[in-house]
Structure formats: structure tokens, C-alpha cells
Amino acid sequence: MANDNQSTKVITGKVRLSYTNIFEPQSINGSEEKYSTAILIPKSDKETLRKIKAAIDAAAEQGKAQWGGKIPANLKKPLRDGDEERPDDEAYAGHYFLNASSKNKPGIAKPIGRGADGKTKFEEITDSTEVYSGCYAKVSINFYPFNTNGNRGIAAGLNNVVKVQDGEALAGRASVQSDFADEDFDDDIGGDDEDYLN
């Protein structure tokens, strides 16, 4: 039998990250600074969605103690439908999504093969350009109840992020490569080195 903590924790399948601020904490609308990312889960990933729903239910059971012994009818839940809530955003089509955050910096890594014991080995990622809105990852999250200013619900805590694949960058910012791929720089960088060293 899993303990309470285990039942509210989920390791996702391959998901896509959006609105990703996991290297530096950010304040949203004047709130406390946190590390955060939106997690886009394909609707086809039934196993991850099953685990998330079970963890949300487990967190709701834990929340009864602070909600007067019962689960509120208007309980706010973190898992939302991208097709319904973000109909104009292509990245959210065919996905559920949730926002996960933490006051503590999450572990950020990539798999680098298997060790002699057969277990996956990881390398920490310190380059903030390597994990970005649009890349793919597996994420460790935990769900917990809250009761703040009359708002009762379940929130998603961000534990660790393992990048598994690059993807097209989201959030509207183009890469240097895509902006300048068709530009001709031969004339600009030929000739005197001092032109671009000063």
C-alpha cells in the first residue's frame, strides 16, 4: 500500500512544457516568486491522465481535514482541457494542461544512458536555454490541497524535470536561427576584424 505522500505524486509520460520559468523564480501579478511551468499532456496519454486524476482525488481526501470534513462542491482542480480553455492556441489542441510551481528550484536534468546496475543515469542541465517553452520532458509533480482566502482546491507542486526531446519553441519568441537563417552575412563579417570586435 502506498503511503499518503506517494499517492499524490506523479511521474508523467512525455509532456510538452509551456510558460517555463524553472531556472529563475518569477512573480506572476505581484505574487510570491516561484519556479513554474505549464505542462501539456496529450489526451492520448491515458496512463498519465489516469495517474494525475487518482493523485488529485488522493489530495482531495487529504484536504478534508482543512475543509471541514468534506470535499467542497466547487473544488478548484488543476487539470484543464486545452481544447476548451485555449481554443486559439495550437499547442494546447488535443491536450490537457496544468500549471505546476514550487518555491524551491526543481531538479533539471537529461538522461545520458544506463549505468552498470541497469538504472538510468542523468546529467544536470545548467544552461537555461536548453529547457524552454516548447521542449518535451518527463516531470515529477505532487498534488496537495489548499484553503486560501476562501478558495479551496488542489494545486500541483513542481519537483523535477527531465528533458527528453527538443521541440518548436512556444511563447512567440523566435530563435536566432529562424530569424536570421536566410540573411546573408558574408559582406558584414568579411574584411576588418575590428568591425565586430569593438
C-alpha positions as CSV (number, residue, x, y, z in Angstrom):
1,M,0.0,0.0,0.0
2,A,1.5,3.4,-1.0
3,N,1.8,6.0,1.7
4,D,-0.1,9.3,1.5
5,N,2.8,11.1,0.0
6,Q,3.3,8.5,-2.7
7,S,-0.4,8.5,-3.7
8,T,-0.3,12.3,-4.6
9,K,2.9,12.1,-6.6
10,V,3.0,11.5,-10.3
11,I,5.8,11.0,-12.8
12,T,4.3,12.0,-16.2
13,G,4.9,10.4,-19.6
14,K,6.3,12.6,-22.3
15,V,4.7,16.1,-22.0
16,R,5.4,19.5,-23.5
17,L,6.4,22.5,-21.4
18,S,4.9,26.0,-21.8
19,Y,5.3,29.2,-19.9
20,T,8.5,27.7,-18.5
21,N,10.4,29.5,-15.7
22,I,12.4,26.8,-14.0
23,F,15.8,28.3,-13.8
24,E,14.9,31.6,-12.1
25,P,11.8,32.2,-10.0
26,Q,9.2,34.7,-11.3
27,S,6.5,36.7,-9.7
28,I,3.1,36.5,-11.5
29,N,0.9,39.5,-11.0
30,G,2.8,40.6,-7.9
31,S,2.5,37.2,-6.2
32,E,5.4,35.4,-4.4
33,E,8.3,34.4,-6.7
34,K,8.1,30.8,-7.7
35,Y,9.6,28.4,-10.2
36,S,6.9,27.2,-12.6
37,T,5.9,25.6,-15.9
38,A,2.7,24.7,-17.6
39,I,2.6,21.0,-18.5
40,L,0.7,19.9,-21.7
41,I,-0.4,16.3,-21.6
42,P,-1.6,14.7,-24.8
43,K,-5.2,13.4,-24.5
44,S,-3.9,10.2,-26.0
45,D,-1.7,9.6,-22.9
46,K,-4.4,7.8,-20.9
47,E,-1.9,6.4,-18.3
48,T,-0.5,9.8,-17.2
49,L,-4.0,11.3,-17.1
50,R,-5.2,8.3,-15.0
51,K,-2.4,8.8,-12.5
52,I,-3.0,12.6,-12.3
53,K,-6.7,12.1,-11.7
54,A,-6.0,9.5,-9.0
55,A,-3.4,11.8,-7.3
56,I,-5.9,14.7,-7.4
57,D,-8.5,12.5,-5.7
58,A,-6.0,11.4,-3.1
59,A,-5.1,15.1,-2.4
60,A,-8.8,15.9,-2.1
61,E,-9.2,13.2,0.5
62,Q,-6.3,14.7,2.5
63,G,-7.8,18.1,2.2
64,K,-11.0,17.2,4.0
65,A,-9.2,17.9,7.3
66,Q,-8.8,21.6,6.4
67,W,-12.1,21.9,4.6
68,G,-14.4,21.0,7.5
69,G,-14.5,17.2,6.9
70,K,-15.9,17.2,3.4
71,I,-14.8,17.9,-0.2
72,P,-16.3,21.2,-1.4
73,A,-18.7,21.1,-4.3
74,N,-16.8,23.9,-6.1
75,L,-13.3,22.4,-5.5
76,K,-10.7,24.0,-7.9
77,K,-8.8,21.3,-9.8
78,P,-5.5,21.9,-11.6
79,L,-6.2,19.7,-14.7
80,R,-7.8,21.7,-17.5
81,D,-8.9,21.0,-21.1
82,G,-6.7,22.8,-23.6
83,D,-9.4,22.5,-26.4
84,E,-12.0,24.2,-24.2
85,E,-9.8,26.8,-22.4
86,R,-7.3,27.7,-25.1
87,P,-9.2,27.2,-28.4
88,D,-7.0,29.7,-30.3
89,D,-3.7,28.1,-29.2
90,E,-2.5,25.3,-31.5
91,A,0.0,24.0,-28.9
92,Y,-2.9,23.3,-26.5
93,A,-5.1,21.5,-29.1
94,G,-5.6,17.8,-28.2
95,H,-4.1,18.3,-24.7
96,Y,-5.0,18.7,-21.1
97,F,-2.8,21.1,-19.2
98,L,-1.9,22.1,-15.6
99,N,0.4,24.6,-14.0
100,A,3.0,23.3,-11.6
101,S,5.1,25.5,-9.3
102,S,7.4,25.5,-6.4
103,K,9.3,27.9,-4.1
104,N,12.3,25.6,-4.4
105,K,14.2,25.2,-7.7
106,P,13.3,21.9,-9.3
107,G,16.0,19.4,-10.3
108,I,16.6,19.8,-14.0
109,A,18.4,17.0,-15.9
110,K,18.7,14.9,-19.1
111,P,19.2,11.1,-19.4
112,I,22.7,10.1,-20.5
113,G,22.4,6.3,-20.7
114,R,22.3,3.4,-18.3
115,G,24.8,2.5,-15.5
116,A,26.2,-0.9,-14.8
117,D,23.2,-1.5,-12.5
118,G,20.8,-1.0,-15.4
119,K,19.3,2.2,-14.0
120,T,19.2,5.4,-16.0
121,K,22.0,7.9,-15.3
122,F,21.3,11.7,-15.5
123,E,23.3,14.8,-16.1
124,E,22.2,18.1,-14.6
125,I,21.2,20.8,-17.0
126,T,22.6,24.2,-16.1
127,D,22.1,26.1,-19.4
128,S,18.8,27.9,-19.2
129,T,18.4,27.9,-23.0
130,E,18.3,24.1,-23.0
131,V,14.9,23.7,-21.3
132,Y,12.4,26.1,-22.8
133,S,8.7,26.5,-23.6
134,G,8.1,24.0,-26.4
135,C,10.6,21.3,-25.5
136,Y,9.5,17.8,-24.2
137,A,10.1,16.4,-20.8
138,K,9.0,14.0,-18.1
139,V,8.0,15.8,-15.0
140,S,7.7,14.8,-11.3
141,I,4.8,16.6,-9.7
142,N,2.9,16.3,-6.4
143,F,-0.6,17.4,-5.7
144,Y,-1.7,19.0,-2.4
145,P,-4.9,20.6,-1.0
146,F,-5.1,24.4,-0.3
147,N,-7.5,26.6,1.5
148,T,-6.6,30.3,0.9
149,N,-8.9,33.3,1.3
150,G,-12.0,31.1,0.8
151,N,-10.6,29.4,-2.3
152,R,-10.4,25.7,-1.8
153,G,-8.7,23.4,-4.3
154,I,-5.8,21.2,-5.3
155,A,-2.5,22.6,-6.5
156,A,0.3,21.0,-8.4
157,G,3.8,21.2,-6.9
158,L,6.8,21.0,-9.2
159,N,9.5,18.5,-8.2
160,N,11.9,17.6,-11.0
161,V,12.1,18.0,-14.8
162,V,14.0,15.6,-17.2
163,K,14.2,16.9,-20.7
164,V,13.7,14.1,-23.3
165,Q,13.4,15.9,-26.7
166,D,13.7,19.3,-28.4
167,G,10.5,20.9,-29.8
168,E,9.4,24.0,-31.6
169,A,9.8,26.9,-29.2
170,L,6.5,28.3,-27.9
171,A,5.6,31.7,-26.4
172,G,6.1,33.7,-29.5
173,R,9.8,34.3,-29.3
174,A,11.7,33.2,-32.4
175,S,15.1,31.7,-32.2
176,V,18.2,33.5,-33.6
177,Q,18.4,30.6,-36.2
178,S,14.9,31.1,-37.5
179,D,15.1,34.9,-37.6
180,F,18.4,35.1,-39.5
181,A,18.6,31.8,-41.4
182,D,18.0,33.5,-44.8
183,E,20.2,36.5,-44.2
184,D,23.5,37.0,-46.0
185,F,26.3,37.9,-43.6
186,D,29.2,37.5,-45.9
187,D,29.7,41.2,-46.5
188,D,29.1,42.1,-42.9
189,I,31.7,39.9,-41.4
190,G,34.3,39.9,-44.1
191,G,37.2,42.4,-44.0
192,D,38.4,44.2,-40.9
193,D,38.0,42.1,-37.7
194,E,37.8,45.3,-35.7
195,D,34.3,46.0,-37.2
196,Y,32.7,43.4,-35.0
197,L,35.1,43.1,-32.1
198,N,34.7,46.7,-31.0
